[in-house]
PDB file of C-alpha atoms in Angstrom:
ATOM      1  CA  UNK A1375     -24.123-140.647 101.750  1.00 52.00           C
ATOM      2  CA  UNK A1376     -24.849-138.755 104.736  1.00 62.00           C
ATOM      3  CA  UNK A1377     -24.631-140.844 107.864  1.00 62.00           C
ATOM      4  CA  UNK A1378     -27.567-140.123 110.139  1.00 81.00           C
ATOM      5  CA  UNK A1379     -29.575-140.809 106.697  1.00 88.00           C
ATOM      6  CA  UNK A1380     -30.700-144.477 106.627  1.00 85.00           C
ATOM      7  CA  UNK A1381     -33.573-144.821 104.803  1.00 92.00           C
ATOM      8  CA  UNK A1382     -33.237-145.248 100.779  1.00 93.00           C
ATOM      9  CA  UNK A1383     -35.878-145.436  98.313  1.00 94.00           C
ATOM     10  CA  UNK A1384     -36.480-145.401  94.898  1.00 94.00           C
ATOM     11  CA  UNK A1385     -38.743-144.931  91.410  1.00 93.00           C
ATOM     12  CA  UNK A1386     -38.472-145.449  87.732  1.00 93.00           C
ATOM     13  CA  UNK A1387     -39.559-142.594  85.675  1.00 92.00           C
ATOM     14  CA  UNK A1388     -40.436-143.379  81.404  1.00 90.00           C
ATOM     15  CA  UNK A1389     -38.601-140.678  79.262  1.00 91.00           C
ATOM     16  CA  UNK A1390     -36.644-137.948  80.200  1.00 95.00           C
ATOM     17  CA  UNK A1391     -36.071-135.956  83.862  1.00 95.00           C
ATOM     18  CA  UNK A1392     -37.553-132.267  83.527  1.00 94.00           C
ATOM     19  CA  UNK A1393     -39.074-131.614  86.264  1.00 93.00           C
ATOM     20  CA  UNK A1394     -39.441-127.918  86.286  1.00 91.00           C
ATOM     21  CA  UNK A1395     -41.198-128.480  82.590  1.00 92.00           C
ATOM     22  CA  UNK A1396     -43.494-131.312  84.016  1.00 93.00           C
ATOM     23  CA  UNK A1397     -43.912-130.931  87.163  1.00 93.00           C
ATOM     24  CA  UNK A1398     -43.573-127.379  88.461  1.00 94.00           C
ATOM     25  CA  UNK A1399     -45.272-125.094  85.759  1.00 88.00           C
ATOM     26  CA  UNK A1400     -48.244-125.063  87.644  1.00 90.00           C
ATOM     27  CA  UNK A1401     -49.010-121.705  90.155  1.00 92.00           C
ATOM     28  CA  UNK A1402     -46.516-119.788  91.607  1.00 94.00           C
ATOM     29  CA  UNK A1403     -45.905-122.168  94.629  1.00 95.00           C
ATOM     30  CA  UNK A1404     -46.299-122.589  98.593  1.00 96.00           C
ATOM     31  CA  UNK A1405     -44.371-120.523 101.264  1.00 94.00           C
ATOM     32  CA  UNK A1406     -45.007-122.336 104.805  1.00 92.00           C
ATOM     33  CA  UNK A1407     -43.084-123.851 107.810  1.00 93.00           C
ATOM     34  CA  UNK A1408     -42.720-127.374 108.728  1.00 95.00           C
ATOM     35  CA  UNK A1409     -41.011-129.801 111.581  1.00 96.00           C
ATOM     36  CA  UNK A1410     -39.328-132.484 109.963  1.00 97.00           C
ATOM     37  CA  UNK A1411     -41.135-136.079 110.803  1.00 97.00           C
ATOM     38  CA  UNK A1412     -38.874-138.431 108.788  1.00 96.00           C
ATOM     39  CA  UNK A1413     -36.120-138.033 105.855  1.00 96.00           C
ATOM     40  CA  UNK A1414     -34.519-140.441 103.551  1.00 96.00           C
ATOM     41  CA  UNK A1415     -32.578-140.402 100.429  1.00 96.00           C
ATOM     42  CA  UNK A1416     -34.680-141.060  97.023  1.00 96.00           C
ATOM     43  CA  UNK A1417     -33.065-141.864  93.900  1.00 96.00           C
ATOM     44  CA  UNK A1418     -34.955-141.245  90.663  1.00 96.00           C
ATOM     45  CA  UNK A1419     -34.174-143.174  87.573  1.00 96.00           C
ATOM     46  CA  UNK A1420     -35.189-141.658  84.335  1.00 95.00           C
ATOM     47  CA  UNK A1421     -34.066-142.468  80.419  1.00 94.00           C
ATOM     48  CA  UNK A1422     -31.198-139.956  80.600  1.00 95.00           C
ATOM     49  CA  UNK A1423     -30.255-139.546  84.038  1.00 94.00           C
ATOM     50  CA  UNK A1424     -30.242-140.377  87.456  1.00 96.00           C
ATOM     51  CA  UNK A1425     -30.932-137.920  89.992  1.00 96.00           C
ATOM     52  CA  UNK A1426     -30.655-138.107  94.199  1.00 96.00           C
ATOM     53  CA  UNK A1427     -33.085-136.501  96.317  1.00 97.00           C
ATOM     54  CA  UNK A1428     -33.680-136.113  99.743  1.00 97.00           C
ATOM     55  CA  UNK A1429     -37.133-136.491 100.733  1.00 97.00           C
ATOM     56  CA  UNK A1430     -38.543-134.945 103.732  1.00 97.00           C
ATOM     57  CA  UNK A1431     -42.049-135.809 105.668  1.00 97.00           C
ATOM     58  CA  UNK A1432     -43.351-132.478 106.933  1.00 97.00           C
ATOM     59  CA  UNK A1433     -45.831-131.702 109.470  1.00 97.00           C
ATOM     60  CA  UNK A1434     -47.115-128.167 107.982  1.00 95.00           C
ATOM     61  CA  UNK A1435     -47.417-125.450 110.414  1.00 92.00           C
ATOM     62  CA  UNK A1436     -48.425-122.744 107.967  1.00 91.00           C
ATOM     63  CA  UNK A1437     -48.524-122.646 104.629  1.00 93.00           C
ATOM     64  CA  UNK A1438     -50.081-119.877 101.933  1.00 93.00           C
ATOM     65  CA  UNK A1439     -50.408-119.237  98.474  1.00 94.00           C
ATOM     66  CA  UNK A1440     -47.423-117.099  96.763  1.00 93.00           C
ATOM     67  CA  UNK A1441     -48.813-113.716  94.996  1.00 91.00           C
ATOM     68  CA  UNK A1442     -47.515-111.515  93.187  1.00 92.00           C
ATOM     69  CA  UNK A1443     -48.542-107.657  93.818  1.00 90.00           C
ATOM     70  CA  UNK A1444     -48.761-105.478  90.520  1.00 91.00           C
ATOM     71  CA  UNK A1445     -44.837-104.603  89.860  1.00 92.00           C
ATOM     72  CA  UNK A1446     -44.013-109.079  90.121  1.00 91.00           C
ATOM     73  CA  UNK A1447     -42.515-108.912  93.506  1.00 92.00           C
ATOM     74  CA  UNK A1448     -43.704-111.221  95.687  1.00 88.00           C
ATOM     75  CA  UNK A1449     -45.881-110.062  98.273  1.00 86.00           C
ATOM     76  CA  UNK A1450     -44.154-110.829 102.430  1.00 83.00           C
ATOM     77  CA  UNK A1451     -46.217-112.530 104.694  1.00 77.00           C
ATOM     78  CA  UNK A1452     -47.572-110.705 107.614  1.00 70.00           C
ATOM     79  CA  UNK A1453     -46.154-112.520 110.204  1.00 64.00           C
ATOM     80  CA  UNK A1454     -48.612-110.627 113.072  1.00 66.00           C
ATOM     81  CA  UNK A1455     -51.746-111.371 111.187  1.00 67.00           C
ATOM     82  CA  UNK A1456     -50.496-115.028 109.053  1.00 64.00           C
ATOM     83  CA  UNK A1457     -53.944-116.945 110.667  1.00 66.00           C
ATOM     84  CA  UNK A1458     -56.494-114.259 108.884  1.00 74.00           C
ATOM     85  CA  UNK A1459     -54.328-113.632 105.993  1.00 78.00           C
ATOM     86  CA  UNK A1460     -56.235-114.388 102.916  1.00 83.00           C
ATOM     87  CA  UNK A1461     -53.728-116.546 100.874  1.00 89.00           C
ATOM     88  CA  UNK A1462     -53.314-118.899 104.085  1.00 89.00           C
ATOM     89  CA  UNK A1463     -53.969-122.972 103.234  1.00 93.00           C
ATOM     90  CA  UNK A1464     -55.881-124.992 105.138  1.00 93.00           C
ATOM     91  CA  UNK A1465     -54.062-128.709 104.866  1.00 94.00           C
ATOM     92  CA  UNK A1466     -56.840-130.256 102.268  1.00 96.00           C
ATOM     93  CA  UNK A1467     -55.359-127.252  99.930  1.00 95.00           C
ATOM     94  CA  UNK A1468     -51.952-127.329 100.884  1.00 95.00           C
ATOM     95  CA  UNK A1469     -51.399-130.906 100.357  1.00 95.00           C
ATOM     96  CA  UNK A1470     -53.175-130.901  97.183  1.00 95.00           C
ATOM     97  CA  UNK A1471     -50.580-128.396  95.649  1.00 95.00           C
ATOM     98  CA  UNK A1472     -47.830-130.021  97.333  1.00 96.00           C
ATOM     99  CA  UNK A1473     -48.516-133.550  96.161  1.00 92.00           C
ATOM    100  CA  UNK A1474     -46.134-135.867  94.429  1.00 91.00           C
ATOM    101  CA  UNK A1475     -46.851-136.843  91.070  1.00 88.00           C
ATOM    102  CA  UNK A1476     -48.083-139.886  90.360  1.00 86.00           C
ATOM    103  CA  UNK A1477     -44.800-142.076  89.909  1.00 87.00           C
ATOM    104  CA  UNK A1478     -42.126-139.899  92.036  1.00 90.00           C
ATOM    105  CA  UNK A1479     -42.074-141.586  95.165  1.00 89.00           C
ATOM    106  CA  UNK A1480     -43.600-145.118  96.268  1.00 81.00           C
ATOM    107  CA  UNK A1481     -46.544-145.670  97.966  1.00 83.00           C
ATOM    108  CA  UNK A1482     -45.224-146.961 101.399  1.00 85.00           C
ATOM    109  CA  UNK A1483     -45.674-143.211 103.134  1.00 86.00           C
ATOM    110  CA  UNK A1484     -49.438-143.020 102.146  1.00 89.00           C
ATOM    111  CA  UNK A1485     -50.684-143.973 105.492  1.00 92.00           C
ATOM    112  CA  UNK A1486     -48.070-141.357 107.020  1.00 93.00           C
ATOM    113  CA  UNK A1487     -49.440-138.265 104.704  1.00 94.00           C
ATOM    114  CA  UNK A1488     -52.029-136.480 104.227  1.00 94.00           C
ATOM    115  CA  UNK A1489     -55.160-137.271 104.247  1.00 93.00           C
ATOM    116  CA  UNK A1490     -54.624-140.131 106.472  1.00 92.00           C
ATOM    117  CA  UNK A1491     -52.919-138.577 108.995  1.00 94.00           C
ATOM    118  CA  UNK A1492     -53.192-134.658 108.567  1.00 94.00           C
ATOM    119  CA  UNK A1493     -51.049-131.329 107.799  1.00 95.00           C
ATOM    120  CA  UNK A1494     -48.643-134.279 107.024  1.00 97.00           C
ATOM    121  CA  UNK A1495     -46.608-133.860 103.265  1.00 97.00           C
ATOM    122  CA  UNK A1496     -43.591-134.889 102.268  1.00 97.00           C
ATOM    123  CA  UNK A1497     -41.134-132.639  99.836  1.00 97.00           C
ATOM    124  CA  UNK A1498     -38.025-132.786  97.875  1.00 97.00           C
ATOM    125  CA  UNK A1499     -34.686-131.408  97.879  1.00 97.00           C
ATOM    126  CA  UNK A1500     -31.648-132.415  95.795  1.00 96.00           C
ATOM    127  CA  UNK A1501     -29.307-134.303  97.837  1.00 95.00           C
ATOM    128  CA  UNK A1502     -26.399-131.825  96.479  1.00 95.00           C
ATOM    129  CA  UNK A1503     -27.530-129.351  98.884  1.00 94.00           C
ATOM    130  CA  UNK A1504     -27.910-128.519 102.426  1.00 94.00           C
ATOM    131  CA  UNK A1505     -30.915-131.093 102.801  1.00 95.00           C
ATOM    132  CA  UNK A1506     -28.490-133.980 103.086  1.00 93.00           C
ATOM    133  CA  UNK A1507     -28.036-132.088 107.043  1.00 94.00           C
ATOM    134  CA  UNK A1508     -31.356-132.110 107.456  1.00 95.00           C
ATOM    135  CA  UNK A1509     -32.472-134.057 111.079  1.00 95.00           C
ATOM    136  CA  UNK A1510     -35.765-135.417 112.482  1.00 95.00           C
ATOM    137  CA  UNK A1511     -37.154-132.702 115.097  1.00 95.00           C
ATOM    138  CA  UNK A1512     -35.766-129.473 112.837  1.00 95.00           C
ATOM    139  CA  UNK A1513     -37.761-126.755 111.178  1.00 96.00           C
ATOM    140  CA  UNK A1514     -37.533-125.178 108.038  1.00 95.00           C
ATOM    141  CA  UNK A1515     -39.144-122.176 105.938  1.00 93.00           C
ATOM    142  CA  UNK A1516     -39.601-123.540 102.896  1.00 95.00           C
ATOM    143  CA  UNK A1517     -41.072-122.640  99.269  1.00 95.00           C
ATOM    144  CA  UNK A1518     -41.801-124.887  96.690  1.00 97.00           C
ATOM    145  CA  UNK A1519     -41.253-124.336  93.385  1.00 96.00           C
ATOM    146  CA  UNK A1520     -44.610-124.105  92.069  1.00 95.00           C
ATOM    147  CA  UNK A1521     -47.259-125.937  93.095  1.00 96.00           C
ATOM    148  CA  UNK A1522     -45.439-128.914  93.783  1.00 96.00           C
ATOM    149  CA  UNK A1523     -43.528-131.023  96.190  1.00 96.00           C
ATOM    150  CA  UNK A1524     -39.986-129.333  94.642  1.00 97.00           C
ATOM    151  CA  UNK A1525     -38.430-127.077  96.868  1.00 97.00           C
ATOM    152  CA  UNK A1526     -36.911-123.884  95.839  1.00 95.00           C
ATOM    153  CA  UNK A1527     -35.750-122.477  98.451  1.00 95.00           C
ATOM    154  CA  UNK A1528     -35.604-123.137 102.038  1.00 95.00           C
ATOM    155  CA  UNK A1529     -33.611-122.248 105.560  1.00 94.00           C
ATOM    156  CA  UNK A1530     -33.518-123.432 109.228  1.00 92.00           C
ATOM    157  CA  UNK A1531     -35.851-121.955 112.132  1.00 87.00           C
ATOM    158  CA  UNK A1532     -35.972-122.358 115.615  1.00 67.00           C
ATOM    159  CA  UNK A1533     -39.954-122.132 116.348  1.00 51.00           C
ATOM    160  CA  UNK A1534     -40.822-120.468 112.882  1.00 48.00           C
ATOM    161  CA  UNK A1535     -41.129-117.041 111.796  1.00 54.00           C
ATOM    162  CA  UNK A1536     -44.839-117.249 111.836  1.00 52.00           C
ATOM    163  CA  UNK A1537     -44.729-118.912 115.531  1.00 47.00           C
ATOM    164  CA  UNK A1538     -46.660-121.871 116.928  1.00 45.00           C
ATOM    165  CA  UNK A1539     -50.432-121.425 116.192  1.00 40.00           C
ATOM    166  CA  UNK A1540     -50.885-123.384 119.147  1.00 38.00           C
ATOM    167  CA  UNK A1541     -49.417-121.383 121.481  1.00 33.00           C
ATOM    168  CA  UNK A1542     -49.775-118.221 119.205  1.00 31.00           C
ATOM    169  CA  UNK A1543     -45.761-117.583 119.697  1.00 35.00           C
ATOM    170  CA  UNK A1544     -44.024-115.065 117.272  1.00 32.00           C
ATOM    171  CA  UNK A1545     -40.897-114.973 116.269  1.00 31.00           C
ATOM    172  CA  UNK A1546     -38.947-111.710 117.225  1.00 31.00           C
ATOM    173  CA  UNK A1547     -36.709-111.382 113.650  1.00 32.00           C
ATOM    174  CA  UNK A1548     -39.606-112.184 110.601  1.00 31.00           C
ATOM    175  CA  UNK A1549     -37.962-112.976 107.427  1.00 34.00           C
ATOM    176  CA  UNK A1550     -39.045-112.608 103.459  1.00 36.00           C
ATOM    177  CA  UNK A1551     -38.652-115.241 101.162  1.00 33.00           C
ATOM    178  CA  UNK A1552     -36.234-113.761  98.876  1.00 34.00           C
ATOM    179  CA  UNK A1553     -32.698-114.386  97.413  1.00 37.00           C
ATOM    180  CA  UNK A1554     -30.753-112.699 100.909  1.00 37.00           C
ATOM    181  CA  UNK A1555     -30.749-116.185 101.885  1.00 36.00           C
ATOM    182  CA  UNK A1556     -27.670-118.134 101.567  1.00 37.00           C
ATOM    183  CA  UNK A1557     -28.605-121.372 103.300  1.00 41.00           C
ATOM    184  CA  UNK A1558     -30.898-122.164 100.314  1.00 40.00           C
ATOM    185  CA  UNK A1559     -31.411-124.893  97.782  1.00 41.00           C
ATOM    186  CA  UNK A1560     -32.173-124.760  94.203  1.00 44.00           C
ATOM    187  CA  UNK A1561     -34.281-128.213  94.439  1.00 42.00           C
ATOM    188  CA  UNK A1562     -34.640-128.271  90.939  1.00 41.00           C
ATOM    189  CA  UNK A1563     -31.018-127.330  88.909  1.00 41.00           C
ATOM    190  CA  UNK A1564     -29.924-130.296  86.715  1.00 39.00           C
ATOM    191  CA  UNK A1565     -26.917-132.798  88.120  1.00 38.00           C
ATOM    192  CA  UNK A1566     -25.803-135.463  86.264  1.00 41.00           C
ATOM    193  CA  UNK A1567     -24.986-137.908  89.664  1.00 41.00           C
ATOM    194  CA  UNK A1568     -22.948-137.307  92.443  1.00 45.00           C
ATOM    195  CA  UNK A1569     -20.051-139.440  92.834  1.00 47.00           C
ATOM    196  CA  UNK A1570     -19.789-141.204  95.747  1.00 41.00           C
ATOM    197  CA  UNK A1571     -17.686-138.569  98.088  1.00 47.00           C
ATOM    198  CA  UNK A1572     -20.013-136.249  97.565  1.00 47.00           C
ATOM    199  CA  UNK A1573     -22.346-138.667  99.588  1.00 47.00           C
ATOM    200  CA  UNK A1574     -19.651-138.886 101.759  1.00 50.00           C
ATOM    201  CA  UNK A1575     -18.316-135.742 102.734  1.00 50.00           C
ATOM    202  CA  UNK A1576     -20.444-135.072 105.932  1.00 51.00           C
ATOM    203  CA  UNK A1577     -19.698-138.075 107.760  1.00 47.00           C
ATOM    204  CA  UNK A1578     -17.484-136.897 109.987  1.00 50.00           C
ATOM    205  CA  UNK A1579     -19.963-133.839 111.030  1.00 49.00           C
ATOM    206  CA  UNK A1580     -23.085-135.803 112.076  1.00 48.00           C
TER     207      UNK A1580
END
């Protein structure tokens, strides 16, 4: 596994793994920004298969509803005007559609999330990809796929595209969630197990 990763965890789920059917065939998702707090590897168990994840705690910087406009293409994100835009989230609504399922992970990060300590969630990525990098400290531009803790998609930023609404920074280069992106992660496609050099083939880089 990944070397900077320490942590492990993991859950026991009854019948089969679909996520996507169970879990993420609610809404269209959540497109926001996050610093990552904490990561560890989860392992899920289920009746026919096993499946890695890494698990990221977020602190939520921004976050908004997906929409559609009338042809199906997702509508961008004004990056100028993202604090008045209408689909923004507040963190009560953001971590409600971003909330693990009842089962997924443990309950030893409660006190760490949302509500209890706020604009705090935690997502999940398949270990297979580019999360395994991930690092306490970094940023990502994330959506989920539907409303759920899945990711779908996500890349590195610097300060985030929609800035600090602290300190009301912009980013100079705004980006749309689309496909263009080839630092992304289908958190969701179906692997039977990695065998163990998969976990092992970034050892030397971190």
């Amino acid at each position: 596994m990944s070397a900077h990763i320490k942590e492990t965890s993991a859950s026991y789920v009854k019948g089969m793994w679909k996520p996507e059917e169970d879990y993420c065939s609610d809404g269209l998702g959540v497109e926001g920004e996050g610093e990552i707090l904490h990561v560890k590897f989860h392992t899920i168990t289920a009746k026919d298969k096993v499946e890695r994840y890494i698990v990221a705690r977020l602190q939520i910087t921004c976050a908004f509803d997906v929409v559609l406009d009338k042809y199906g293409v997702e509508r961008s994100v004004d990056a100028g005007d993202y604090m008045k835009d209408e689909r923004s989230l507040d963190a009560d609504a953001f971590s409600e559609k971003m909330k693990p399922a009842d089962g997924i992970l443990d309950d030893s990060s409660k006190p760490f999330v949302h509500p209890q300590t706020s604009g705090v969630v935690e997502v999940l990525a398949l270990a297979t990809s580019d999360a395994r990098h991930w690092h306490v400290g970094e940023g990502i531009h994330f959506k989920t796929n539907g409303n759920s803790c899945f990711l779908k998609t996500f890349f590195y930023t610097h300060k985030g595209n929609f800035g600090d609404s602290k300190e009301g920074e912009v980013m100079n280069q705004m980006s749309m969630l689309s496909d263009q992106y080839t630092k992304t992660s289908n958190g969701l496609e179906h692997v039977e197990g990695c065998d163990s050099d998969e976990w092992d083939d970034d050892s030397d880089e971190d």
